[in-house]
Coordinates of C-alpha atoms in Angstrom, one line a residue:
M18 CA 0.0 0.0 0.0
S19 CA 2.8 2.4 0.8
S20 CA 4.0 2.3 -2.9
L21 CA 0.5 3.4 -4.0
L22 CA 0.5 6.5 -1.6
P23 CA 2.4 8.8 -4.0
L24 CA 0.1 7.9 -6.9
Y25 CA -3.0 8.5 -4.7
T26 CA -1.7 11.8 -3.5
H27 CA -0.9 12.9 -7.1
L28 CA -4.3 11.8 -8.4
S29 CA -6.0 13.7 -5.5
G30 CA -4.2 16.9 -6.6
V31 CA -5.2 16.3 -10.2
I32 CA -8.9 15.8 -9.3
K33 CA -8.9 19.0 -7.2
H34 CA -7.5 21.0 -10.1
L35 CA -9.6 19.8 -13.0
E36 CA -9.8 23.3 -14.4
N37 CA -6.2 23.0 -15.4
I38 CA -6.6 19.8 -17.2
R39 CA -6.7 19.8 -21.0
C40 CA -8.1 16.3 -21.5
P41 CA -9.5 15.6 -25.0
Q42 CA -13.3 15.5 -24.7
V43 CA -15.2 12.4 -25.7
I44 CA -17.8 13.5 -28.3
M45 CA -20.8 11.7 -26.9
E46 CA -22.9 12.2 -30.0
K47 CA -20.5 9.9 -31.9
V48 CA -21.1 7.1 -29.5
S49 CA -24.7 7.8 -28.7
W50 CA -25.7 4.8 -30.7
I51 CA -24.1 2.7 -27.9
Y52 CA -26.8 3.9 -25.5
R53 CA -29.6 3.1 -27.9
M54 CA -28.7 -0.6 -28.3
R55 CA -30.4 -3.4 -26.4
G56 CA -29.8 -6.9 -25.2
R57 CA -26.6 -8.6 -26.1
R58 CA -24.9 -5.3 -27.0
R59 CA -25.1 -4.0 -23.4
A60 CA -22.0 -5.8 -22.3
L61 CA -20.1 -4.4 -25.3
D62 CA -21.4 -0.9 -24.4
I63 CA -19.9 -1.1 -20.9
I64 CA -16.6 -2.4 -22.1
T65 CA -16.4 0.4 -24.7
L66 CA -17.0 3.1 -22.0
L67 CA -14.4 1.6 -19.8
I68 CA -11.9 1.6 -22.6
I69 CA -12.6 5.3 -23.3
N70 CA -12.4 6.3 -19.7
T71 CA -9.1 4.3 -19.2
M72 CA -7.5 6.0 -22.2
C73 CA -8.5 9.4 -20.9
L74 CA -7.1 8.6 -17.5
V75 CA -3.8 7.4 -19.0
L76 CA -3.6 10.6 -21.0
I77 CA -4.2 12.7 -17.8
L78 CA -1.4 10.8 -16.0
K79 CA 1.0 11.3 -18.9
I80 CA 0.3 15.0 -19.2
F81 CA 0.3 15.6 -15.4
A82 CA 3.2 13.3 -14.4
P83 CA 5.1 14.6 -11.4
E84 CA 7.9 15.9 -13.5
H85 CA 5.5 18.2 -15.3
C86 CA 3.5 19.1 -12.3
E87 CA 4.6 22.2 -10.3
K88 CA 1.3 23.7 -9.1
I89 CA -1.1 20.8 -8.8
T90 CA -0.4 20.6 -5.1
S91 CA 1.4 22.9 -2.7
P92 CA 4.8 21.8 -1.6
K93 CA 3.6 22.7 1.9
S94 CA 1.2 19.8 2.5
V95 CA 0.7 17.6 5.5
R96 CA 2.5 14.3 5.1
E97 CA 0.5 11.1 5.5
A98 CA 2.9 10.1 8.3
Q99 CA 2.2 8.4 11.6
P100 CA 4.4 8.8 14.6
P101 CA 6.0 5.6 15.8
E102 CA 4.1 3.7 18.4
S103 CA 5.4 4.6 21.9
T104 CA 6.2 2.1 24.5
S105 CA 6.9 2.4 28.2
C106 CA 10.5 3.3 29.0
E107 CA 12.3 1.3 31.8
Q108 CA 14.7 2.7 34.3
N109 CA 18.4 2.5 33.4
M110 CA 19.7 0.9 36.6
S111 CA 23.3 1.1 35.4
A112 CA 23.0 4.9 36.2
T113 CA 23.6 3.9 39.8
K114 CA 27.2 3.0 38.9
I115 CA 28.0 6.6 38.1
E116 CA 30.5 7.9 40.7
G117 CA 28.7 10.0 43.4
F118 CA 25.2 9.0 42.0
F119 CA 23.6 8.8 45.4
D120 CA 25.0 12.1 46.5
F121 CA 23.1 13.9 43.7
P122 CA 19.7 15.5 44.4
L123 CA 16.8 13.0 43.8
I124 CA 15.7 15.0 40.7
I125 CA 19.1 14.5 39.1
Q126 CA 19.0 10.8 40.0
D127 CA 15.6 10.5 38.4
F128 CA 16.8 12.3 35.3
L129 CA 19.8 10.0 34.9
Y130 CA 17.5 6.9 35.3
Y131 CA 15.4 8.0 32.4
R132 CA 17.8 10.1 30.3
H133 CA 17.7 7.6 27.4
C134 CA 13.9 7.8 27.1
R135 CA 12.8 9.6 23.9
Q136 CA 9.3 8.2 23.2
F137 CA 6.2 8.4 25.4
P138 CA 2.5 7.6 24.7
M139 CA 0.6 10.6 23.3
L140 CA -2.6 11.2 25.3
L141 CA -3.8 14.2 23.3
N142 CA -3.0 14.8 19.6
L143 CA -4.0 17.4 17.1
P144 CA -3.8 15.7 13.7
N145 CA -5.7 18.4 11.8
K146 CA -4.1 21.4 13.5
C147 CA -1.8 22.2 10.6
N148 CA -4.0 21.4 7.6
I149 CA -3.9 24.2 5.1
P150 CA -5.5 24.6 1.6
K151 CA -3.3 23.1 -1.0
G152 CA -1.7 25.7 -3.3
S153 CA -2.6 28.5 -1.0
G154 CA 1.0 29.6 -0.5
E155 CA 0.1 31.2 2.8
T156 CA 2.7 31.8 5.6
F157 CA 1.9 29.8 8.7
F158 CA 3.1 30.8 12.2
L159 CA 2.6 28.2 15.0
L160 CA 2.8 29.2 18.6
A161 CA 4.1 26.3 20.7
I162 CA 3.5 27.2 24.4
K163 CA 5.0 25.2 27.2
S164 CA 2.3 24.8 29.9
S165 CA 1.9 22.8 33.1
P166 CA -1.3 20.7 33.2
K167 CA -2.7 22.6 36.1
N168 CA -2.2 26.0 34.4
Y169 CA -5.8 26.3 33.1
E170 CA -6.1 30.0 33.9
R171 CA -3.0 30.9 32.1
R172 CA -4.1 29.0 28.9
A173 CA -7.5 30.6 29.1
V174 CA -6.0 34.1 29.2
L175 CA -3.6 33.5 26.4
R176 CA -6.4 32.2 24.1
K177 CA -8.1 35.6 24.7
T178 CA -5.0 37.7 24.1
W179 CA -1.7 37.1 22.2
A180 CA -2.2 33.4 21.5
A181 CA -5.6 33.7 19.8
E182 CA -5.8 31.8 16.5
R183 CA -6.3 34.3 13.7
W184 CA -5.0 35.9 10.6
Q185 CA -2.5 38.7 11.2
N186 CA -1.2 40.9 8.4
G187 CA -1.7 38.1 5.9
M188 CA -0.1 35.4 8.1
R189 CA -2.0 32.5 9.7
I190 CA -1.5 32.1 13.4
R191 CA -2.3 28.9 15.2
T192 CA -1.6 27.7 18.7
V193 CA -0.7 24.5 20.6
F194 CA 0.0 24.1 24.3
L195 CA 2.6 21.5 25.2
T196 CA 2.1 19.5 28.4
G197 CA 2.9 16.3 30.2
T198 CA 1.1 14.7 33.2
T199 CA 1.1 15.6 36.9
G200 CA 0.0 13.9 40.1
V201 CA -0.7 10.2 40.7
G202 CA -3.8 8.1 41.2
F203 CA -7.1 10.0 41.2
E204 CA -5.4 13.4 41.0
K205 CA -3.7 12.5 37.8
K206 CA -7.0 11.1 36.4
R207 CA -8.8 14.3 37.3
I208 CA -6.2 16.6 35.7
N209 CA -6.1 14.5 32.6
K210 CA -9.9 14.7 32.3
L211 CA -9.7 18.5 32.7
L212 CA -7.2 18.6 29.8
K213 CA -9.3 16.3 27.7
L214 CA -12.4 18.5 28.2
E215 CA -10.4 21.6 27.5
N216 CA -9.0 20.1 24.3
N217 CA -12.4 19.0 23.2
K218 CA -13.5 22.6 23.3
Y219 CA -10.4 24.5 22.0
K220 CA -8.5 21.8 20.1
D221 CA -5.1 23.2 21.0
I222 CA -3.4 20.8 23.6
L223 CA -0.7 18.3 22.9
Q224 CA -0.1 16.0 25.9
W225 CA 2.3 13.2 26.4
D226 CA 2.4 10.7 29.3
F227 CA 5.6 11.8 31.0
T228 CA 5.9 13.6 34.3
E229 CA 5.7 17.3 34.0
S230 CA 8.8 18.8 35.7
F231 CA 11.5 21.4 35.1
Y232 CA 14.1 18.8 34.2
N233 CA 11.7 17.2 31.6
L234 CA 11.4 20.4 29.6
T235 CA 14.0 19.3 27.2
L236 CA 12.1 16.1 26.6
K237 CA 9.0 18.1 26.0
Q238 CA 10.9 20.1 23.3
I239 CA 12.1 17.0 21.5
L240 CA 8.6 15.4 21.6
F241 CA 7.2 18.6 20.1
L242 CA 9.8 18.7 17.3
D243 CA 9.0 15.0 16.6
W244 CA 5.3 15.9 16.4
M245 CA 6.2 18.9 14.1
Q246 CA 8.0 16.6 11.7
N247 CA 5.0 14.1 11.5
W248 CA 2.0 16.3 11.9
C249 CA 3.0 19.9 11.1
P250 CA 5.5 20.2 8.2
T251 CA 3.4 23.0 6.8
A252 CA 4.3 25.6 9.5
D253 CA 6.9 28.1 8.3
F254 CA 7.8 29.8 11.7
F255 CA 7.4 28.9 15.3
L256 CA 7.3 30.7 18.7
N257 CA 8.5 28.5 21.5
G258 CA 7.7 30.1 24.8
D259 CA 6.4 29.7 28.3
D260 CA 2.8 30.4 29.4
D261 CA 3.9 33.3 31.6
V262 CA 5.3 35.4 28.8
F263 CA 3.7 38.5 27.2
A264 CA 4.2 38.0 23.5
N265 CA 3.4 40.8 21.1
T266 CA 2.6 38.4 18.3
E267 CA 1.6 41.3 16.0
N268 CA 5.1 42.7 16.2
M269 CA 6.5 39.1 15.6
V270 CA 4.5 38.8 12.4
D271 CA 5.8 42.2 11.2
F272 CA 9.4 41.2 12.0
L273 CA 9.1 37.9 10.2
K274 CA 7.5 39.5 7.1
G275 CA 10.2 42.1 7.1
K276 CA 12.9 39.4 6.8
G277 CA 11.7 38.8 3.2
D278 CA 12.2 35.0 3.5
I279 CA 8.7 34.1 4.6
D280 CA 8.5 30.4 3.7
G281 CA 10.6 29.1 6.6
S282 CA 13.2 27.5 4.3
R283 CA 16.2 29.4 5.7
H284 CA 17.9 29.4 9.1
L285 CA 16.3 31.6 11.8
Y286 CA 16.7 31.4 15.5
I287 CA 16.3 34.6 17.5
G288 CA 15.7 35.6 21.1
H289 CA 17.5 36.9 24.2
L290 CA 21.0 35.6 23.4
L291 CA 23.2 34.3 26.2
L292 CA 26.9 34.1 25.7
D293 CA 29.6 32.8 28.0
S294 CA 27.1 31.1 30.3
E295 CA 28.5 28.5 32.7
P296 CA 27.0 25.4 34.2
I297 CA 26.0 25.8 37.8
R298 CA 27.8 23.2 40.0
D299 CA 26.0 24.1 43.3
N300 CA 23.7 21.1 43.9
S301 CA 21.3 23.3 45.9
S302 CA 20.5 25.3 42.8
K303 CA 17.5 24.6 40.5
Y304 CA 19.9 24.8 37.6
F305 CA 22.5 22.4 39.1
I306 CA 24.2 20.4 36.3
P307 CA 26.9 17.9 37.4
E308 CA 29.9 17.2 35.2
V309 CA 28.5 13.7 34.4
I310 CA 25.7 15.5 32.5
E311 CA 27.8 18.3 31.0
A312 CA 31.6 18.2 31.4
S313 CA 32.3 21.5 29.7
N314 CA 32.6 24.6 31.9
L315 CA 31.0 26.8 29.2
Y316 CA 27.7 26.4 27.5
D317 CA 27.4 26.9 23.8
P318 CA 25.5 30.2 22.8
Y319 CA 21.8 29.9 23.2
C320 CA 18.6 31.9 23.5
S321 CA 16.7 32.1 26.8
G322 CA 13.9 29.6 27.0
G323 CA 11.3 32.1 28.0
G324 CA 10.6 32.6 24.3
Y325 CA 12.4 32.5 21.0
L326 CA 11.5 32.3 17.3
F327 CA 12.7 29.8 14.8
S328 CA 12.0 28.7 11.2
R329 CA 10.9 25.3 9.9
F330 CA 14.4 24.7 8.5
T331 CA 16.0 25.3 11.9
G332 CA 13.5 23.2 13.8
R333 CA 14.2 20.3 11.5
A334 CA 17.9 20.7 11.9
I335 CA 17.6 20.8 15.7
Y336 CA 15.5 17.7 15.7
Q337 CA 18.0 15.8 13.5
M338 CA 20.9 16.8 15.8
S339 CA 19.0 15.8 18.9
Q340 CA 19.0 12.2 17.8
S341 CA 22.7 11.9 18.5
I342 CA 23.1 14.3 21.5
P343 CA 22.2 13.0 25.0
L344 CA 19.4 14.9 26.7
M345 CA 20.4 17.5 29.4
P346 CA 17.9 19.1 31.8
I347 CA 18.2 22.8 30.8
D348 CA 16.1 22.9 27.6
D349 CA 17.3 26.2 26.1
V350 CA 20.9 25.2 26.7
Y351 CA 20.2 21.9 24.9
M352 CA 18.7 23.8 21.9
G353 CA 22.0 25.7 21.7
M354 CA 24.0 22.5 21.7
C355 CA 21.9 21.1 18.8
L356 CA 22.4 24.4 16.9
K357 CA 26.1 24.2 17.2
Q358 CA 26.2 20.6 16.1
A359 CA 24.2 21.6 13.0
G360 CA 26.7 24.4 12.3
L361 CA 24.0 27.1 13.0
T362 CA 24.1 30.1 15.4
P363 CA 21.4 31.8 17.5
S364 CA 20.8 35.5 17.1
D365 CA 19.9 38.3 19.5
H366 CA 16.8 40.5 19.2
Q367 CA 16.6 43.6 21.3
G368 CA 12.8 43.3 21.4
V369 CA 13.0 40.0 23.5
W370 CA 13.3 40.7 27.2
A371 CA 13.5 37.2 28.8
D372 CA 14.5 38.6 32.2
G373 CA 12.0 41.5 32.2
L374 CA 12.2 45.0 30.9
I375 CA 14.5 47.7 32.1
I376 CA 12.2 50.6 33.0
P377 CA 13.9 54.0 32.7
S378 CA 12.6 55.4 36.0
D379 CA 11.4 53.9 39.3
K380 CA 8.7 56.6 39.2
M381 CA 7.2 55.0 36.1
D382 CA 4.6 52.3 36.1
I383 CA 6.4 49.1 35.1
Y384 CA 3.2 47.9 33.4
D385 CA 2.7 51.0 31.4
P386 CA 1.5 49.8 27.9
C387 CA 3.9 52.2 26.2
H388 CA 6.8 50.1 27.4
Y389 CA 5.4 47.0 25.7
K390 CA 3.8 48.1 22.5
D391 CA 7.0 47.9 20.4
I392 CA 8.7 44.8 22.0
I393 CA 8.4 41.2 20.8
L394 CA 8.4 39.4 24.1
G395 CA 8.6 39.9 27.9
H396 CA 8.8 37.2 30.6
K397 CA 7.3 36.4 34.0
F398 CA 3.8 37.8 33.9
L399 CA 0.7 36.8 35.9
P400 CA -2.4 36.0 33.9
H401 CA -4.3 39.1 34.9
Q402 CA -1.3 41.3 34.0
I403 CA -1.2 39.7 30.5
F404 CA -4.9 40.2 30.0
L405 CA -4.8 43.9 31.1
L406 CA -1.6 44.7 29.2
W407 CA -2.8 43.1 25.9
N408 CA -6.0 45.2 26.0
E409 CA -4.1 48.4 27.0
I410 CA -1.7 48.3 24.1
H411 CA -4.7 48.0 21.7
R412 CA -6.5 51.0 23.1
K413 CA -7.4 53.3 20.2
D414 CA -6.7 56.4 22.4
L415 CA -3.2 55.2 23.5
N416 CA -0.8 58.0 22.8
C417 CA 2.8 57.2 23.9
A418 CA 4.2 60.3 22.2
K419 CA 2.7 62.6 24.8
K420 CA 4.2 60.5 27.6
E421 CA 7.6 60.7 26.1
L422 CA 7.4 64.5 25.9
S423 CA 6.2 64.7 29.5
H424 CA 9.1 62.9 31.0

């Protein structure tokens, strides 16, 4: 059956573009006598029509063979691909042989036990999220937002503000929330039921059956990139960010369209660039990384994980490199490692404030909309702050020029 799939896809494109087909028309008047015959001639009539139809189909296939067909179907079409079936992943007990293993914090021990695991069962999928009309040529921007299962309020606010699915300046924006599981027993069942109900209504949640934790964020990224390859090859650009960021997606669209290359086929990876960052060896820190996980005393350049933009080309390159690079807990650092392995570099954008904005005066309101109307992204906001700020920057009477003059 797999060998017939390209033919089926090609025929589907032909059928949907019949207006382009120049198939010789069968002059029915010349064969009308066939339909007036009776009895023994009926079988011959059917055979004759079958031969005529077959000849026309062969002619169509010859004229519209793949090598002659450039506009029948869009090159941006969802592949008929299925992700590999996931199986449960067992502990790697040999990790206990690592020197000093039992002196590590429990969360590091747990990470090392399951560091080899790359596939987990998918509980919620969105197989139709990235369907686009064939031949449309539209630019597609997918917002991939990392969210903990319990963060219902955050997701609700984002759907009403910057993560709302819409058309923006000729660019299609769609949204997915990336999440794992949390809790055990009845609590886990309740939260999973909440996510299922939420997804039934909004159709924007991807969930895998792994434990949601800070040290599993890298795993979440790799699972998303795997999903992207299988279910969303049509997206041109991606925002990868947390659910506590304020993202000015309108400015993002303007930035991407200003680049000129709007089909995602070239390298793009921008955010708050961090250079000369060092692993933290203090085992009391949330960001503690022992040498057994990362021996180097200097991280490769990377963009802060609060939020960054990348192209389809770069996303695929990162995913390919990740297949040969062992997972490490700090997800944004890991992305930088994959970029370096691919021979690519991250870039800085002054409109991305992953550590919060620097307000010019302590007498000014840090949530004044004039500080945010021109940025791309700010980090560490509460839901009510995001909701208020989004509506404030869209006020028709907002006049930041007067404020600049008054200071």
